[in-house]
Coordinates of C-alpha atoms in Angstrom, one line a residue:
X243 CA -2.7 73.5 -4.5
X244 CA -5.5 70.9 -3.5
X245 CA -8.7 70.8 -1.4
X246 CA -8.9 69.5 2.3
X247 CA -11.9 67.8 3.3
X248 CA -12.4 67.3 7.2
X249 CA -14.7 64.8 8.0
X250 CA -17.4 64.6 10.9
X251 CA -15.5 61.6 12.4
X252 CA -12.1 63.4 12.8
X253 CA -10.9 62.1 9.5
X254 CA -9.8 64.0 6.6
X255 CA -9.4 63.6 2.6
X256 CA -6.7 66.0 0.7
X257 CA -7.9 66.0 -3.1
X258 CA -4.5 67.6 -5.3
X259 CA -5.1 69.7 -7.9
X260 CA -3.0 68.4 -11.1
X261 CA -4.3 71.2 -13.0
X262 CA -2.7 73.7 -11.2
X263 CA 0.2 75.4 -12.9
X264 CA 2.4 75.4 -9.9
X265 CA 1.6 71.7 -9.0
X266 CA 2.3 71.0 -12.8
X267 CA 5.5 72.7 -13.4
X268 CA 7.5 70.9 -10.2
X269 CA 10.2 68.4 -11.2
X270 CA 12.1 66.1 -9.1
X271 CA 13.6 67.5 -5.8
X272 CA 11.2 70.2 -5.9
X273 CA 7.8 71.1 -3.6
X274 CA 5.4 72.8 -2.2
X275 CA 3.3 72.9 0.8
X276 CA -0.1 73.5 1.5
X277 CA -1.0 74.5 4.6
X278 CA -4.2 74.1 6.3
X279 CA -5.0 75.5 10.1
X280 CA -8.7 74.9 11.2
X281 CA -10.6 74.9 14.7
X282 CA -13.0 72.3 16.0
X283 CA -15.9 72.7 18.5
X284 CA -17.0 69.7 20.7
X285 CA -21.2 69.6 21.8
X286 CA -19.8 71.7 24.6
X287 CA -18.0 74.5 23.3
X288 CA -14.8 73.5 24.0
X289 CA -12.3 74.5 20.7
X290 CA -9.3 72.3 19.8
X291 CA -7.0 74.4 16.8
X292 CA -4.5 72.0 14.6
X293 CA -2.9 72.9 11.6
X294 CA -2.1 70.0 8.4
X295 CA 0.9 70.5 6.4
X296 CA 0.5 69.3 3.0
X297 CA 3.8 68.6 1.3
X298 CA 3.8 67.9 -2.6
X299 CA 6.9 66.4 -3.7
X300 CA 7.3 66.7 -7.4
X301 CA 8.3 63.8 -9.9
X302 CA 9.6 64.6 -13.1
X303 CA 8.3 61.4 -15.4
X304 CA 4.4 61.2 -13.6
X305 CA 2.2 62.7 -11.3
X306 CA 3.5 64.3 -7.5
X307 CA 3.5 62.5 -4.5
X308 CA 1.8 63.6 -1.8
X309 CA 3.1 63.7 2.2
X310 CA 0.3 64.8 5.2
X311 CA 1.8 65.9 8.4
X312 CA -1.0 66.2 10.9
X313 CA 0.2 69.1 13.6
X314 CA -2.3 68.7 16.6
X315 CA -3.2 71.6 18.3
X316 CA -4.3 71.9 22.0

């Protein structure tokens, strides 16, 4: 539903995609999530796995708003 951008510095952009027919169509008490599970590697070699949990609640009358819930993996 939308593009996630993870960032050198640990940071992270989510870009939603208004366009998409699914987004489009929610009304008010309605969502969707997007999920996004990704694994980091330090200098050296150690991994870290984490998984962000987009949630798009729709709005009848204007665009959806968006909710990020970072999960942190060890």
């Amino acid at each position: 539903y939308g593009t996630l951008i993870l960032h050198a510095d640990g940071s992270y952009t989510y870009q939603l995609n208004n366009n998409n027919t699914d987004v489009n169509a929610l009304k008010d008490n309605q969502s969707l999530q997007d999920v996004f599970s990704y694994t980091i590697t330090d200098g050296d070699g150690d991994k870290s796995t984490a998984t962000i949990t987009i949630t798009i609640n729709g709005h009848t009358d204007g665009a959806p708003n968006v909710v990020i819930t970072d999960h942190n993996g060890s």
